[in-house]
Coordinates of C-alpha atoms in Angstrom, one line a residue:
Chain A
Q85 CA -36.6 -23.8 20.7
V86 CA -34.1 -26.0 19.0
Q87 CA -34.2 -29.6 20.3
L88 CA -32.4 -32.8 19.3
V89 CA -33.3 -36.1 21.0
E90 CA -31.4 -39.3 20.5
S91 CA -32.9 -42.7 21.0
G92 CA -32.1 -46.4 20.3
G93 CA -29.1 -47.0 22.4
G94 CA -28.6 -50.2 24.5
V95 CA -26.5 -53.2 25.0
V96 CA -25.6 -55.2 21.9
Q97 CA -23.2 -58.1 21.2
P98 CA -20.1 -57.6 19.1
G99 CA -20.8 -58.1 15.4
R100 CA -24.4 -57.2 15.7
S101 CA -26.2 -54.1 14.4
L102 CA -28.1 -51.2 15.9
R103 CA -29.9 -48.1 14.6
L104 CA -29.9 -44.8 16.5
S105 CA -32.4 -42.1 15.9
C106 CA -32.1 -38.3 16.3
G107 CA -35.5 -36.5 16.4
T108 CA -35.3 -32.8 15.9
S109 CA -37.6 -29.8 16.4
G110 CA -37.6 -26.0 16.5
F111 CA -35.7 -25.4 13.3
T112 CA -36.2 -26.0 9.5
F113 CA -34.8 -29.6 9.3
T114 CA -34.3 -29.5 5.6
S115 CA -31.9 -26.5 5.9
Y116 CA -29.4 -27.8 8.4
G117 CA -26.8 -30.6 8.6
V118 CA -26.8 -32.9 11.6
H119 CA -23.6 -34.7 12.7
W120 CA -23.1 -37.7 14.9
V121 CA -20.4 -37.4 17.6
R122 CA -19.5 -40.1 20.1
Q123 CA -17.8 -40.2 23.5
P124 CA -16.5 -43.4 25.1
P125 CA -17.1 -43.5 28.9
G126 CA -14.6 -41.2 30.6
K127 CA -12.9 -40.2 27.4
G128 CA -12.9 -37.4 24.8
L129 CA -15.1 -36.6 21.9
E130 CA -14.9 -38.3 18.5
W131 CA -16.7 -37.1 15.3
V132 CA -18.5 -40.0 13.6
G133 CA -20.0 -38.6 10.4
I134 CA -22.3 -36.2 8.5
L135 CA -24.9 -36.5 5.8
W136 CA -25.5 -32.9 4.6
Y137 CA -29.1 -31.7 4.5
D138 CA -29.2 -31.7 0.7
G139 CA -27.7 -35.3 0.5
N140 CA -24.7 -34.1 -1.5
Y141 CA -22.1 -34.6 1.1
E142 CA -21.6 -37.8 3.2
Y143 CA -18.4 -38.3 5.2
Y144 CA -17.4 -40.6 8.0
A145 CA -14.5 -41.0 10.4
D146 CA -12.0 -43.7 9.3
S147 CA -12.9 -45.7 12.5
V148 CA -16.5 -46.3 11.3
K149 CA -16.3 -46.0 7.5
G150 CA -17.9 -49.0 5.8
R151 CA -19.7 -50.0 9.0
F152 CA -21.8 -47.0 9.8
T153 CA -24.4 -45.2 7.6
I154 CA -26.2 -42.0 8.2
S155 CA -29.6 -41.3 6.7
R156 CA -32.4 -38.7 7.0
D157 CA -36.2 -38.8 6.9
N158 CA -37.3 -35.2 6.1
S159 CA -41.0 -36.2 6.7
K160 CA -40.1 -37.1 10.3
N161 CA -37.4 -34.4 10.9
T162 CA -35.2 -37.3 12.0
V163 CA -31.6 -38.4 11.3
Y164 CA -30.5 -42.0 11.7
L165 CA -27.2 -43.7 12.4
Q166 CA -27.2 -47.3 11.2
M167 CA -24.3 -49.2 12.9
K168 CA -23.2 -52.6 11.6
S169 CA -20.5 -55.0 12.6
L170 CA -20.3 -53.4 16.0
R171 CA -17.0 -53.7 18.0
V172 CA -16.3 -53.3 21.7
E173 CA -14.5 -50.1 20.9
D174 CA -17.7 -48.6 19.6
T175 CA -19.0 -48.4 23.1
A176 CA -19.8 -44.8 23.7
V177 CA -22.5 -42.1 24.3
Y178 CA -23.6 -41.1 20.9
F179 CA -24.7 -37.5 20.4
C180 CA -26.4 -35.9 17.4
A181 CA -25.5 -32.2 16.9
R182 CA -26.7 -29.5 14.5
D183 CA -24.3 -27.6 12.2
P184 CA -25.3 -23.9 12.1
E185 CA -23.8 -23.2 8.7
K186 CA -25.9 -23.0 5.5
Y187 CA -23.0 -24.0 3.2
F188 CA -21.0 -27.2 3.4
D189 CA -17.7 -25.3 2.7
T190 CA -17.9 -23.4 5.9
S191 CA -19.6 -26.1 8.0
G192 CA -18.2 -28.5 10.6
Y193 CA -19.0 -27.2 14.1
F194 CA -22.0 -27.8 16.3
D195 CA -24.3 -25.2 18.0
Y196 CA -27.0 -27.5 19.4
W197 CA -26.5 -31.0 20.8
G198 CA -28.8 -33.8 22.0
Q199 CA -28.4 -35.3 25.4
G200 CA -26.9 -38.5 24.0
T201 CA -27.7 -42.2 24.0
L202 CA -25.4 -44.9 25.4
V203 CA -24.4 -47.8 23.2
T204 CA -22.6 -50.7 25.0
V205 CA -21.1 -53.4 22.8
S206 CA -20.4 -56.4 25.0
S207 CA -20.7 -60.1 24.9
Chain B
I139 CA -5.3 -33.0 11.7
V140 CA -4.2 -34.0 15.2
L141 CA -5.1 -31.5 17.9
T142 CA -3.0 -31.5 21.1
Q143 CA -4.4 -29.6 24.1
S144 CA -2.4 -28.5 27.1
P145 CA -2.2 -28.6 29.9
G146 CA -4.2 -31.8 30.6
T147 CA -5.5 -30.3 33.9
L148 CA -5.5 -26.7 35.1
S149 CA -6.0 -26.0 38.8
L150 CA -7.2 -22.5 39.5
S151 CA -9.3 -20.5 41.9
P152 CA -12.4 -18.5 41.1
G153 CA -11.5 -15.0 39.9
Q154 CA -8.3 -16.2 38.2
T155 CA -7.6 -16.4 34.5
A156 CA -7.4 -19.7 32.6
T157 CA -5.3 -20.0 29.5
L158 CA -5.8 -23.2 27.5
S159 CA -3.7 -24.2 24.5
C160 CA -4.7 -26.1 21.4
R161 CA -1.9 -27.0 18.9
A162 CA -2.6 -28.5 15.5
S163 CA -0.3 -30.9 13.6
Q164 CA -0.8 -28.8 10.4
A165 CA -2.3 -25.4 9.7
V166 CA -6.1 -25.2 10.2
A167 CA -7.6 -23.8 7.0
T168 CA -9.3 -20.4 7.4
D169 CA -8.8 -20.7 11.2
Y170 CA -11.8 -23.1 11.3
L171 CA -11.4 -23.9 15.0
A172 CA -14.1 -24.2 17.7
W173 CA -14.0 -24.5 21.4
Y174 CA -16.6 -26.4 23.6
Q175 CA -17.3 -26.7 27.3
Q176 CA -18.5 -29.9 28.8
K177 CA -19.7 -30.6 32.3
P178 CA -20.2 -34.1 33.7
G179 CA -23.3 -35.8 32.4
Q180 CA -24.0 -33.1 29.9
A181 CA -23.6 -32.5 26.2
P182 CA -20.8 -30.1 25.1
R183 CA -21.7 -26.5 24.7
L184 CA -20.3 -24.3 21.8
L185 CA -18.2 -21.4 23.1
I186 CA -16.1 -20.2 20.2
Y187 CA -16.1 -20.8 16.4
G188 CA -13.9 -19.4 13.7
A189 CA -11.1 -19.3 16.3
S190 CA -12.3 -16.1 17.9
S191 CA -16.1 -15.6 17.4
R192 CA -18.2 -16.1 20.5
A193 CA -21.3 -18.2 20.1
T194 CA -24.7 -16.8 21.0
G195 CA -25.1 -16.2 24.7
I196 CA -21.5 -16.8 25.7
P197 CA -20.2 -14.3 28.2
D198 CA -17.4 -12.0 27.1
R199 CA -15.0 -13.5 29.7
F200 CA -14.5 -16.3 27.2
S201 CA -12.2 -15.3 24.3
G202 CA -10.5 -17.2 21.6
S203 CA -7.4 -16.3 19.7
G204 CA -4.7 -17.8 17.4
S205 CA -4.3 -18.9 13.9
R206 CA -2.8 -21.7 11.7
T207 CA -1.4 -24.2 14.2
D208 CA -1.6 -22.4 17.6
F209 CA -4.9 -21.5 19.3
T210 CA -5.8 -20.3 22.7
L211 CA -9.0 -20.1 24.8
T212 CA -8.8 -17.6 27.6
I213 CA -11.3 -17.5 30.4
S214 CA -11.0 -14.3 32.5
R215 CA -12.3 -14.0 36.0
L216 CA -13.2 -17.6 36.5
E217 CA -16.7 -18.2 37.8
P218 CA -17.7 -21.3 39.7
E219 CA -19.7 -22.6 36.7
D220 CA -16.7 -22.4 34.5
F221 CA -15.0 -25.4 36.1
A222 CA -15.4 -28.1 33.4
V223 CA -13.6 -29.8 30.6
Y224 CA -12.8 -27.8 27.4
Y225 CA -12.3 -29.2 24.0
C226 CA -11.0 -27.7 20.8
Q227 CA -12.2 -29.0 17.4
Q228 CA -11.0 -28.2 13.9
Y229 CA -13.3 -28.1 10.9
G230 CA -10.8 -27.0 8.2
K231 CA -10.7 -30.5 6.8
T232 CA -13.7 -32.7 5.8
I233 CA -12.8 -35.2 8.5
L234 CA -13.3 -33.3 11.7
T235 CA -11.2 -33.9 14.8
F236 CA -11.2 -32.9 18.5
G237 CA -8.4 -32.3 20.9
G238 CA -8.1 -34.5 24.0
G239 CA -9.5 -31.9 26.3
T240 CA -8.3 -29.7 29.2
K241 CA -9.9 -30.0 32.6
V242 CA -10.2 -26.8 34.6
E243 CA -10.6 -27.7 38.2
I244 CA -11.0 -25.8 41.4
K245 CA -7.8 -25.4 43.3

């Protein structure tokens, strides 16, 4: 069965960096895009970004552009979210989520989600 | 694209019908709109994509409709497990956006 498992969350000071991991199984990793989506405590969902499975498309929300970077390791079936210059407002549960579409032009929604990992940015 | 969901909270009894609205600030290309259900402490679950296509395993009491800027999620014959928060999300633009959510609570 399809599984996505996030890890790497924790408490970090403002201005510091953190890397989240999303380990996947149950599907052909090299054929699917995996997005990152976040949710501040008690609030709604915010899309963070995507690196398409072929590496040809990489997009981020304006709120994280230039600070966050997504990468993939096909040998480990894992997607990473490198977060730099963290701010208090980056505090959230971070989810990774699979995109079910084969082509980027029709992509952009999420059929399987991980359970999320909490990142708290606080001094 | 900014998505505005209404109402913020819907108080209904089991067996009733819930009608949730999602309005976009501009037309959503090719009706690329999805709906998700989220329960406390859980990840969201995909209900509807392409404005009206049900995801795998979703009961037919969930239906999506609408186009361009106005979309609706209808939940017929509410079951106890349907009380949750619902989000719409557009994927017509490269930068994806979610609505603020509608909470369906037990009256």
